[in-house]
XYZ file of C-alpha atoms in Angstrom:
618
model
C 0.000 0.000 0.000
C 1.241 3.452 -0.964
C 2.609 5.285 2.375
C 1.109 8.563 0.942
C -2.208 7.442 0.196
C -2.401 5.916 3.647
C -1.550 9.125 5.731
C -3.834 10.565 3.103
C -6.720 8.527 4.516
C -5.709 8.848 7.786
C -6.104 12.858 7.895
C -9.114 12.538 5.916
C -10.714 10.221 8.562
C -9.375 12.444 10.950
C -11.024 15.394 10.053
C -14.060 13.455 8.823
C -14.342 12.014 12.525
C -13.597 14.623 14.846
C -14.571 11.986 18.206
C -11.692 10.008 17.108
C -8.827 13.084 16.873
C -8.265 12.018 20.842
C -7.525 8.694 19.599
C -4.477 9.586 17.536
C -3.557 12.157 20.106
C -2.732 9.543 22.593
C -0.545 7.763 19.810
C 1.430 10.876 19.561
C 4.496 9.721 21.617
C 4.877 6.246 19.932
C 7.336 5.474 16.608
C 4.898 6.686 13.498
C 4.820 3.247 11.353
C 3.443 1.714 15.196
C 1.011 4.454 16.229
C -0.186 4.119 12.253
C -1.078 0.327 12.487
C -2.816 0.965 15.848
C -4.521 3.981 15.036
C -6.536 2.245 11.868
C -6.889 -1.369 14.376
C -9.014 1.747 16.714
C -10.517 3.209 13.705
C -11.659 0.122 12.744
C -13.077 -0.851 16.017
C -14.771 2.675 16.834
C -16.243 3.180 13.186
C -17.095 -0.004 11.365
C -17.431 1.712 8.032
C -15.159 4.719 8.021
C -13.286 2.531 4.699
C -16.144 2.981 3.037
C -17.167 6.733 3.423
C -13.616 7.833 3.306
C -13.102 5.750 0.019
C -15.612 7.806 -1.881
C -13.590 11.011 -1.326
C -10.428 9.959 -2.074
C -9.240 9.375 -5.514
C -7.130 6.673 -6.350
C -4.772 5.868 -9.091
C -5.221 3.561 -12.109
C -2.708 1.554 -12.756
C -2.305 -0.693 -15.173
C -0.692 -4.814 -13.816
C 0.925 -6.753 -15.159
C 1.860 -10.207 -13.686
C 5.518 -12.186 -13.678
C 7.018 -9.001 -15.894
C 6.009 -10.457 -18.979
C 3.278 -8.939 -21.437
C 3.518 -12.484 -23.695
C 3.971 -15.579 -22.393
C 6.471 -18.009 -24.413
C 5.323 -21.554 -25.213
C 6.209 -23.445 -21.703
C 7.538 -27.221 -21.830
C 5.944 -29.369 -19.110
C 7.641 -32.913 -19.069
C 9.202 -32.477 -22.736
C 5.242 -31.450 -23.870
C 4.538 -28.306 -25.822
C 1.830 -26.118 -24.506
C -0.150 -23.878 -26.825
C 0.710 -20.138 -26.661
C -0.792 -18.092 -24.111
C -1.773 -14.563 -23.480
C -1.805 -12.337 -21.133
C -4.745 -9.442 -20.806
C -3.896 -6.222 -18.094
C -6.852 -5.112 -16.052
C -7.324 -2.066 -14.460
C -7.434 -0.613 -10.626
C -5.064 -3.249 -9.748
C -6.876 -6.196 -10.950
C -5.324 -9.422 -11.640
C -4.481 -10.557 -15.396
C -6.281 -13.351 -16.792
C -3.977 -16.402 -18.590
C -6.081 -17.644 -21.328
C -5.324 -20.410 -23.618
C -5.508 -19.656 -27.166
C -6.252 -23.443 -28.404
C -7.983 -24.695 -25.925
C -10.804 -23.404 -23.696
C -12.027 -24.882 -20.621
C -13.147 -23.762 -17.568
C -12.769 -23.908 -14.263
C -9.533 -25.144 -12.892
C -8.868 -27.281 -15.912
C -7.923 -23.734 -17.779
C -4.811 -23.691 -16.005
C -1.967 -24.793 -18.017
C 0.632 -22.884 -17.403
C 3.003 -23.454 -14.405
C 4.369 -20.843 -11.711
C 1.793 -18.262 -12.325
C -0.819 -16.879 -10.931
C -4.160 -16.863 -12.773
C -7.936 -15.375 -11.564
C -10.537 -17.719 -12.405
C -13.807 -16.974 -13.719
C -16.577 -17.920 -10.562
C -19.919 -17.847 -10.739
C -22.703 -18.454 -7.993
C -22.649 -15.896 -4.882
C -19.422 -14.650 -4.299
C -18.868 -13.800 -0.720
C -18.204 -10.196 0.232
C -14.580 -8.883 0.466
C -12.449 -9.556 3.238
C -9.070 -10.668 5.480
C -8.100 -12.214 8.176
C -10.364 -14.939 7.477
C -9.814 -18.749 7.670
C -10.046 -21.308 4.862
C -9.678 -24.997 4.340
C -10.144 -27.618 1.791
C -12.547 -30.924 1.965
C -13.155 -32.945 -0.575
C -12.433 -30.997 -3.762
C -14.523 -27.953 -1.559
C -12.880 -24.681 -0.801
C -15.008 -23.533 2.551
C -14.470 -19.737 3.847
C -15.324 -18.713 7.035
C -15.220 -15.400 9.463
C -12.748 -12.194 8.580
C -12.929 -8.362 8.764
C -14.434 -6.450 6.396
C -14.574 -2.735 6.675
C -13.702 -3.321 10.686
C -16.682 -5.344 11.370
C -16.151 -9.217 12.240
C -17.882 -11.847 10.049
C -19.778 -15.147 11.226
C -20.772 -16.076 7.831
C -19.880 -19.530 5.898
C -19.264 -20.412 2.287
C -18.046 -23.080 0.015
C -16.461 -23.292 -3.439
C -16.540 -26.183 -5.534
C -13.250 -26.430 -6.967
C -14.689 -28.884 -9.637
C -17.631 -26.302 -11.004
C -15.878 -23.281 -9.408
C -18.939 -22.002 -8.075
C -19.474 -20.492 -4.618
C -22.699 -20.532 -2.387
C -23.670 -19.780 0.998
C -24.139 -22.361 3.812
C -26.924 -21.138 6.113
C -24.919 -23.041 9.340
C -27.305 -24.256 11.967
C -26.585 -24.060 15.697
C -26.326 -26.837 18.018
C -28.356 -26.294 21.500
C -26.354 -26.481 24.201
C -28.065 -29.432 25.672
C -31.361 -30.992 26.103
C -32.336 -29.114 29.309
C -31.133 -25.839 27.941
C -32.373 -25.435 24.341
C -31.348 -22.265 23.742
C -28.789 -21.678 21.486
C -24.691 -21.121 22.008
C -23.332 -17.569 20.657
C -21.211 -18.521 17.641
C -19.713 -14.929 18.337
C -17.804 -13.466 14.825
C -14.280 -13.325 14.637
C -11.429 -12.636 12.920
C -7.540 -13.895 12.805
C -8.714 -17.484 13.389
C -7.954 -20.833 12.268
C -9.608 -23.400 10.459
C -8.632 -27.160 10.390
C -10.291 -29.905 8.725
C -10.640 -32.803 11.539
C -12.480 -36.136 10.693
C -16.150 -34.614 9.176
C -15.834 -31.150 11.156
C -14.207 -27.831 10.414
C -12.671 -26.917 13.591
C -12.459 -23.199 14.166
C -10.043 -22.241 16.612
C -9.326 -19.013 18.386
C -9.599 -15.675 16.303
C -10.492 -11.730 17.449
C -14.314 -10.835 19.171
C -15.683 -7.905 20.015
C -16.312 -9.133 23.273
C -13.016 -8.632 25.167
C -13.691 -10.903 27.711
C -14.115 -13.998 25.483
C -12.078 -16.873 26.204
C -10.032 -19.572 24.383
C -12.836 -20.818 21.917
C -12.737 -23.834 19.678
C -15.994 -24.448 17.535
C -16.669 -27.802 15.400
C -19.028 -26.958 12.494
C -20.483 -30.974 11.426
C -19.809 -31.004 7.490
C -22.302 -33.811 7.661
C -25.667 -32.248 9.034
C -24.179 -28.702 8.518
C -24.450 -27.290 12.522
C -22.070 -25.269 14.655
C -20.991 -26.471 18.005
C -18.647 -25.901 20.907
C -16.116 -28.213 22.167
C -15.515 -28.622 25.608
C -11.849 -28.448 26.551
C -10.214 -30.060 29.673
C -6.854 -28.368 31.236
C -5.940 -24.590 31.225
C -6.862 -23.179 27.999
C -4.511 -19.897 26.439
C -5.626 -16.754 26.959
C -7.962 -15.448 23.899
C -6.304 -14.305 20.938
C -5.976 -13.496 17.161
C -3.451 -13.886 14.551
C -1.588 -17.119 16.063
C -0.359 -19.958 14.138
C -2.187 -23.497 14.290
C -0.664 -26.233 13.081
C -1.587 -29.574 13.139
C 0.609 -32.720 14.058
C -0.607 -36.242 13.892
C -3.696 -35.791 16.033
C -2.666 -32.523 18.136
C -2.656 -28.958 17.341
C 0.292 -27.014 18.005
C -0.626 -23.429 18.753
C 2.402 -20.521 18.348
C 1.889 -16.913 19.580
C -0.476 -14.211 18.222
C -2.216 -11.462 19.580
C -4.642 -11.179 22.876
C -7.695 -8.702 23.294
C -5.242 -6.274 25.165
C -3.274 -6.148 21.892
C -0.357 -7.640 23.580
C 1.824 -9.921 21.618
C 2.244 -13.327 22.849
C 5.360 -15.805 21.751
C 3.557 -18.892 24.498
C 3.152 -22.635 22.977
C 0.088 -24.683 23.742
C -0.585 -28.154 22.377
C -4.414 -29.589 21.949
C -5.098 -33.239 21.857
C -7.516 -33.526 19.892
C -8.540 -37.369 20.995
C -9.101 -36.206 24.802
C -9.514 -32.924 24.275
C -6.887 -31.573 26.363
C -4.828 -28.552 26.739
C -1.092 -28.445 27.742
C 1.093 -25.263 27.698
C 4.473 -26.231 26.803
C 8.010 -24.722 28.473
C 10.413 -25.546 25.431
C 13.952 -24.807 25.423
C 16.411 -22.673 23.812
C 15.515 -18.980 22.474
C 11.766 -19.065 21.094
C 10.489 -16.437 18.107
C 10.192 -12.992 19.715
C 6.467 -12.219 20.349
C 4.534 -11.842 16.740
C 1.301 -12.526 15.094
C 0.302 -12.727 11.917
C 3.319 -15.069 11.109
C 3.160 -18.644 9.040
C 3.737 -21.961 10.489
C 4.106 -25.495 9.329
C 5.328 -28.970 10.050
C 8.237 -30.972 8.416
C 8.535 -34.647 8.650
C 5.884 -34.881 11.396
C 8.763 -33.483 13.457
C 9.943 -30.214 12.778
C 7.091 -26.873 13.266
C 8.759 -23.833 11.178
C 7.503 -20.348 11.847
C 8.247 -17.650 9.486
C 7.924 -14.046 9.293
C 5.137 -12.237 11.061
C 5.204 -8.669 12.891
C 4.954 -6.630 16.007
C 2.980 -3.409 16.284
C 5.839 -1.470 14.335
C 8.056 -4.188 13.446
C 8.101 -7.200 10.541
C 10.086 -9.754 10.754
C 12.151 -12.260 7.958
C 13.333 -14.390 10.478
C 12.994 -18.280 10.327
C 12.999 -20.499 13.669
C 12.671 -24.098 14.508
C 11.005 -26.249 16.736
C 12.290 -29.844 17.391
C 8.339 -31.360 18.510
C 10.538 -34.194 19.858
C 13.624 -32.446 22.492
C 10.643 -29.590 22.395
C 13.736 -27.302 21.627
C 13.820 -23.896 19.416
C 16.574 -23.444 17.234
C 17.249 -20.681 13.891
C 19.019 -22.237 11.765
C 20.893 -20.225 9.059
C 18.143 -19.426 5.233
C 19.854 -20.131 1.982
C 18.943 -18.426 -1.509
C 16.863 -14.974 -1.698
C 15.481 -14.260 1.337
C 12.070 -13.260 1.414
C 11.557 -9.407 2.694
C 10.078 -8.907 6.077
C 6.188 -9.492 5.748
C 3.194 -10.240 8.314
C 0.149 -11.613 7.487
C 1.189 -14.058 4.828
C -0.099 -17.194 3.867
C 1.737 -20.798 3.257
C 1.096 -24.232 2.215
C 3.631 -27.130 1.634
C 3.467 -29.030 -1.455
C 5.873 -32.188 -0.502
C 9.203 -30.762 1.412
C 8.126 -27.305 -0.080
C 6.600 -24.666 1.030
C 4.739 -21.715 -0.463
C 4.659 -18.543 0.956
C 1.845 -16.119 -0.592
C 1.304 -12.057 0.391
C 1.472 -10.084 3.254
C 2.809 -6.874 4.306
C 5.533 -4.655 5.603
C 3.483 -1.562 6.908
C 4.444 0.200 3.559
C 3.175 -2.062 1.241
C 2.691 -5.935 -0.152
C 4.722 -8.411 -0.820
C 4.684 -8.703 -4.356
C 6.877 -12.445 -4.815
C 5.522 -15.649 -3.937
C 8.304 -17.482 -2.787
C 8.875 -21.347 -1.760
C 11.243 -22.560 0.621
C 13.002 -26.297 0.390
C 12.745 -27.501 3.866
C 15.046 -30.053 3.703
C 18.129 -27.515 2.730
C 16.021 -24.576 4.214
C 17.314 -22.593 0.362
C 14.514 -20.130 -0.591
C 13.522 -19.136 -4.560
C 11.488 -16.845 -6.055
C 8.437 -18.470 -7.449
C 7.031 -15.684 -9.386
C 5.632 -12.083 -8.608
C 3.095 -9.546 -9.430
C 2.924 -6.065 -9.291
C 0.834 -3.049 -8.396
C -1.978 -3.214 -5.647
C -3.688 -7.134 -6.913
C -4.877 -9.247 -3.923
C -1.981 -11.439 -3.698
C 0.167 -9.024 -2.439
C -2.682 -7.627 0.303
C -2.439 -8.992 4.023
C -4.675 -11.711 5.586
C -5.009 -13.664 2.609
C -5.783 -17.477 2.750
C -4.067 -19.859 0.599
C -4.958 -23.697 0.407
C -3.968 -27.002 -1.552
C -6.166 -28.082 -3.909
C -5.876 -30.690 -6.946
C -6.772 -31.148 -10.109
C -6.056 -34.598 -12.310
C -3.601 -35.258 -9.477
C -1.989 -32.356 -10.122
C -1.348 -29.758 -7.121
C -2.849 -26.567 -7.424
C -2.621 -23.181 -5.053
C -6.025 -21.458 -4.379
C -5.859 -18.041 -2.656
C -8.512 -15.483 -1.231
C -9.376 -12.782 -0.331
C -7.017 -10.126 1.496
C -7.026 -6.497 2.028
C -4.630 -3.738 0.513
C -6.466 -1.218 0.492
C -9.156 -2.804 -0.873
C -11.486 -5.761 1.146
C -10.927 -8.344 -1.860
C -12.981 -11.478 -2.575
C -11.398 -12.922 -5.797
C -9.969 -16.194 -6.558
C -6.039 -16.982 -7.999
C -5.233 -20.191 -8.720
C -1.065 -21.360 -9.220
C -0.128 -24.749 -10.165
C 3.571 -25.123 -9.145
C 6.115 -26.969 -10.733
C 8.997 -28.968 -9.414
C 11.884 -26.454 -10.597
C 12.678 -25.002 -7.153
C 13.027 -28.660 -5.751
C 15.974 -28.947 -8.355
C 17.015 -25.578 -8.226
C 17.812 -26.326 -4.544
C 19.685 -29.498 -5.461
C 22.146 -27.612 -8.043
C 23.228 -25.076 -5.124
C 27.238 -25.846 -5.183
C 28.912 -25.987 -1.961
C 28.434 -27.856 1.227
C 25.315 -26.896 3.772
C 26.046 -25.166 6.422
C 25.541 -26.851 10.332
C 22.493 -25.065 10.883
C 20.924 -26.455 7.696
C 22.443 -30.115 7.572
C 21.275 -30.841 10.939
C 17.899 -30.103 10.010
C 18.509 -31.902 6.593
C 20.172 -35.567 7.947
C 17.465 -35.515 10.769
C 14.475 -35.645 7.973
C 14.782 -38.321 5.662
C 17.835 -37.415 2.923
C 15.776 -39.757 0.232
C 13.797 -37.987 -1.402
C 11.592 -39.568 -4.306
C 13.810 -38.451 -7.134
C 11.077 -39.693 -9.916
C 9.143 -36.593 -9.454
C 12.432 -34.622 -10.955
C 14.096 -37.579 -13.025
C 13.027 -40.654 -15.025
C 15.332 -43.036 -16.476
C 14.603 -43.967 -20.034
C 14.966 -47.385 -21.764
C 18.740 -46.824 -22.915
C 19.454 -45.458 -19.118
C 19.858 -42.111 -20.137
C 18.086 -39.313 -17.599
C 15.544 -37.392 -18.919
C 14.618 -34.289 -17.477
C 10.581 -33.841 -16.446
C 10.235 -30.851 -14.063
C 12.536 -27.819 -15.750
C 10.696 -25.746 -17.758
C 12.949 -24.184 -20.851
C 15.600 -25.707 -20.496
C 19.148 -25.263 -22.307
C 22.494 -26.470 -22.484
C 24.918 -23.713 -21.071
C 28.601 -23.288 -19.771
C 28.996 -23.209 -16.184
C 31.807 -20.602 -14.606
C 34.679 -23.542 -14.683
C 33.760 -24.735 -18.118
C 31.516 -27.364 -17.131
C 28.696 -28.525 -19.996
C 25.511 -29.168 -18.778
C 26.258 -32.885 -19.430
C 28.922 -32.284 -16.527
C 26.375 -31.235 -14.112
C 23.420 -34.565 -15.351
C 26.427 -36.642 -14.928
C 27.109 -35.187 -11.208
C 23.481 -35.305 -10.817
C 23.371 -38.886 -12.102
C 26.261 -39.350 -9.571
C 24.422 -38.052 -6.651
C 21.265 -40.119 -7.574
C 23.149 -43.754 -7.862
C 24.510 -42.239 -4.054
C 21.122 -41.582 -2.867
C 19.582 -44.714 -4.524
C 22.577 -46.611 -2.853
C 21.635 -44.399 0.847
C 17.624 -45.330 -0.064
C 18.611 -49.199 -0.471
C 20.460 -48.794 2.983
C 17.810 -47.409 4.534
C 15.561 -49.734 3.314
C 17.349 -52.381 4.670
C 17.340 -50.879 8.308
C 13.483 -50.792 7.533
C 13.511 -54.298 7.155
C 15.441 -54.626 10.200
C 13.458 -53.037 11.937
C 9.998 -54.906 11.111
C 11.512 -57.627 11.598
C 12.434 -56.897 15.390
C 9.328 -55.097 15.524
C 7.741 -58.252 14.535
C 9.430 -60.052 16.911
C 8.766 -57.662 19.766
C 4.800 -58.139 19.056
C 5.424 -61.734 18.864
C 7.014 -61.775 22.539
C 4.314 -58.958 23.483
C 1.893 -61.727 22.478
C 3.417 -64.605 24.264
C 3.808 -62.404 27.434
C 0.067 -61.123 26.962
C -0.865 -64.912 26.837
C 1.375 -66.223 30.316
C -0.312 -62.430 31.676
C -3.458 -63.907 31.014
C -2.834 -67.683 32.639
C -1.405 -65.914 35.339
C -4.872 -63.545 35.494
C -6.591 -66.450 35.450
C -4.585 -68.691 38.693
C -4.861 -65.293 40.426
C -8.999 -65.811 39.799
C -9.160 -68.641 41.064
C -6.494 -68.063 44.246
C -8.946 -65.215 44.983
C -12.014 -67.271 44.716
C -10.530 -69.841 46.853
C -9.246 -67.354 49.347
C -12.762 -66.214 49.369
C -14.244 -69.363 50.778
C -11.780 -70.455 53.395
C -12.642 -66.567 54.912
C -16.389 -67.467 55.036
C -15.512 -70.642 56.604
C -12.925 -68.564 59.073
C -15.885 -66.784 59.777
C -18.652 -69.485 60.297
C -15.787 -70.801 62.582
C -15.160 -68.259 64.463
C -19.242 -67.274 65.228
C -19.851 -70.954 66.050
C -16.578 -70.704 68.602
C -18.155 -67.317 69.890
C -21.877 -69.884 70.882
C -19.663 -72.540 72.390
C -17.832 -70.094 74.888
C -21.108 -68.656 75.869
C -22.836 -72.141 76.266
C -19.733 -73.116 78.502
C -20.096 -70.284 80.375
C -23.644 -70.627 80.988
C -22.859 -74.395 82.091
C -20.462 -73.517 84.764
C -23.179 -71.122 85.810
C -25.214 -73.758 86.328
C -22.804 -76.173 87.924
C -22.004 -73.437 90.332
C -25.577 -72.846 91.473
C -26.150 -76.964 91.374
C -23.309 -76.967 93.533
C -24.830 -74.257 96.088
C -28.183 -75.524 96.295
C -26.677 -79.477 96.957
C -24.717 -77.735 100.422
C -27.447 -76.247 101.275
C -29.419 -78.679 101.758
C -26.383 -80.710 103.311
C -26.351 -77.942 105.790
C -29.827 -78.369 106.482
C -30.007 -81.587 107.165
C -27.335 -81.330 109.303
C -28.866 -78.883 111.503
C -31.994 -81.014 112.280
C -30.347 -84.091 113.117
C -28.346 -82.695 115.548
C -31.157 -80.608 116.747
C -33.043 -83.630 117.858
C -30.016 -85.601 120.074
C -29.832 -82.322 122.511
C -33.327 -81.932 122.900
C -33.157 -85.550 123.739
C -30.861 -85.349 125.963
C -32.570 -81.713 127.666
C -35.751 -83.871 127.923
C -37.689 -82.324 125.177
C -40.042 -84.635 123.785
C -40.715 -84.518 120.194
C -43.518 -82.650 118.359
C -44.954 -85.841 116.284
C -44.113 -89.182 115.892
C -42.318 -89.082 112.637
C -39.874 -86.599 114.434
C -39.143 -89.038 117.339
């Protein structure tokens, strides 16, 4: 974006809205390029549609683009085939040029022919309105868009291309009830600077800018099957809310990387979701992370390896390339080969094998005019193509995805602002020539790079870039225009196929080692689940004796028992029988006693002279 024309608009609003001169007052102290990012974030947030009124009373250039430099486009050989002749057709007010082919017309994606360039398809159906910072994803040869800013206010709406028909419609999203009890429904509140990842048959939305400052950590699931919007319930201490962050995602975890919170403070934190349980886990990795960013591009090499590039601060963009190791959880920034891309923020990527395209963004002066793609095994960047003057893939908050056509690979971006809120659709369908430019770089890899490079897997499937014809001769398939020429020491380019030849039979002879550690290791891996089984089996037995010991153990304490209650009756009966001996045992000397008493009673009153009372007495 032209620096002039911005300030431009930013005096016009100015005196246009006089409630907001207080606003840029307070921004007096801080560095310009910082207080003029900030100053249109507040615009946007305190007047929705100040874009649009300003717009009409400033004039803006015409300019006339033109894409990749050329006006004509010469014949381009795709795996030793000739392609017809194609043409290319400058719009005006920035718009991007149209590649048509003169022999053959199709439509859809199947007009794309030519390779490394960028090319706006004709749509049809309901286009959805311009916009950035949105999120975008691909299912199923579908392209769906969801949320972004447009003209400051945040967007909740859905809709889907069909990359086969190119045509775009609107998916009026249903909302889930938040349970049976409840029936009213959840708030899917707008946003902006999400994230959206395909997962099983849901989108998953994740994060993103609200209104609502106090909003939390969200992660929505809209069902691609019956079309409704949900909220998932996360266990464990969510991150704080926030926009512009980087999710990536890993096997079945997402791996989220900085951003921007609703205080507008920059964040640099790492939090992992599992997305089988659900949970969240902040992670404390080692070494020196990324300074705090958003609006920076992240992705994942070799299911090992998370790469974040670029992004910016408030004032500041960055160019800078750092490393996580998802294994030692340890940040690293290793050394970039090749043209370095300039400083940008809010860029788009997507890989395409071990490379990955980088699409847009900004520098607070204006877009990034090259796509660029960079090897990730040698970490060597190359320019890809580029465009020029003020066309939506050079805006910020762009989306790019990976679509394909006839099993051919094929960019899709959309959307983006510069200036403009743009809703168009470019297409690109790379070739392999930076994979072998990145091969033909002379000289050894620096540490930095190499460690990355022998960690990933140094094999590479050379067929995409070589095939080996019946007399064993290689025959080129992925350079486009290409001609024998001297190198600096003299070398023909038979020189360099031989030493590429060379390095093949070396890498053929590394794949054949490799595959015999594979081997190697089935087979012990075999082995181990053959032992695994064997111990599972004697686990089971053993399970089983320990059943029965427990059963057995069971009984012989409910005989204990019976035992010991019967034991308890028999003390109590013995004690109740000496009882009773005891008193038999009174009662018998009593009467002893007694008896005694009255026979000697009746000798002394015989003697005194007494005479007895009856005759049985006497």
């Amino acid at each position: 974006m032209d620096s002039h024309l911005y300030v431009g608009w930013i005096f016009l609003v100015v005196s246009t809205f006089g409630g907001i001169v207080a606003c840029w007052k307070q921004l007096g102290n801080m560095v310009s390029a910082e207080a003029m990012r900030l100053f249109v974030k507040i615009l946007e947030e305190e007047e929705p549609g100040w874009y649009s009124r300003a717009s009409n009373s400033v004039l803006e250039p015409v300019t006339d683009v033109q894409m990749n430099h050329n006006a004509i486009v010469e014949p381009i050989i795709e795996n030793r085939n000739s392609f017809a002749e194609t043409k290319t057709i400058s719009a005006e007010n920035g718009g991007l040029i149209e590649t048509q082919d003169i022999d053959v017309v199709s439509e859809g994606l199947g007009s794309v022919v030519v390779y490394d360039q960028w090319t706006s398809l004709p749509i049809t159906g309901q286009r959805p309105k311009g916009r950035y910072e949105h999120a975008a994803a691909v299912v199923e040869d579908k392209m769906y868009i969801y949320g972004g800013n447009h003209n400051g206010r945040y967007l909740s709406d859905l809709h889907v291309l069909d990359l086969r028909s190119c045509t775009w419609s609107k998916i009026e999203a249903k909302v889930e009830s938040k349970s049976v009890e409840t029936p009213s429904p959840i708030n899917i509140t707008p946003s902006a600077g999400h994230s959206l990842i395909p997962w099983e048959n849901k989108l998953l939305s994740i994060a993103g800018h609200t209104k609502d400052p106090s909003e939390t950590f969200q992660v929505k699931a809209f069902d691609l099957q019956i079309g409704t919007w949900s909220m998932l319930n996360t266990y464990g201490k969510p991150p704080v809310s926030r926009g512009g962050q980087s999710v990536t995602l890993v096997g079945t975890t997402l791996v989220i990387f900085g951003g921007e919170d609703a205080k507008q403070t920059l964040l640099n934190d790492l939090h992992i979701l599992d997305l089988e349980t659900l949970t969240w886990d902040e992670i404390d990795a080692v070494g020196v992370p990324p300074s705090p960013r958003s609006g920076h591009a992240a992705v994942v090499h070799a299911e090992r390896y998370l790469l974040i590039f670029g992004g910016g601060s408030h004032a500041t963009c960055f160019n800078d390339l750092h490393v996580l190791d998802l294994q030692t959880m340890e940040w690293s920034r290793p050394t970039q080969q090749g043209e370095i891309p300039v400083p940008r923020a809010g860029h788009a990527g997507v890989t395409v094998g071990e490379n990955w395209f980088i699409v847009g963004g900004g520098d607070n002066k204006s877009g990034a005019s090259e796509t660029v793609v960079l090897n990730m095994s040698t970490l060597a960047w190359s320019v890809v193509t580029s465009v020029e003057g003020r066309v939506p893939l050079a805006s910020e908050g762009l989306s790019l995805v990976l679509g394909s056509l006839n099993g051919e690979d094929i960019l899709i971006s959309f959307g983006g602002y510069n200036g403009h809120y743009n809703s168009e659709v470019n297409v690109l369908k790379p070739s392999h020539k930076s994979t072998l430019q990145s091969k033909i770089m002379e000289g050894p890899l620096p540490d930095s790079v190499s460690a990355v490079h022998n960690a990933t897997n140094p094999t590479r499937d050379l067929e995409s870039e070589f095939e080996v014809g019946q007399e064993g001769k290689i025959r080129e398939t992925a350079i486009d225009n290409f001609e024998p020429m001297k190198s600096k020491g003299g070398e023909t380019s038979e020189h360099i196929l031989a030493m590429l030849k060379a390095e093949k039979e070396e890498l053929e002879s590394s794949f054949n080692n490799e595959k015999l550690l594979s081997l190697q290791l089935k087979q012990e891996l075999a082995d181990a689940e053959a032992r695994n089984t064997d111990l599972y089996k004697e686990l089971q037995s053993v399970r089983g004796q320990l059943a029965s010991e427990q059963s057995r153990c069971f009984k012989l304490e409910v005989d204990v028992a019976e035992l010991r209650q019967k034991l308890q009756t028999m003390e109590t009966l013995q004690r109740e029988l000496e009882l009773l001996q005891r008193q038999k045992a009174t009662s018998e000397q009593v009467a002893i006693n007694a008896k005694q008493r009255q026979g000697s009673g009746g000798v002394w009153g015989w003697l005194a002279g007494s005479t007895p009372q009856n005759a049985d007495d006497a």
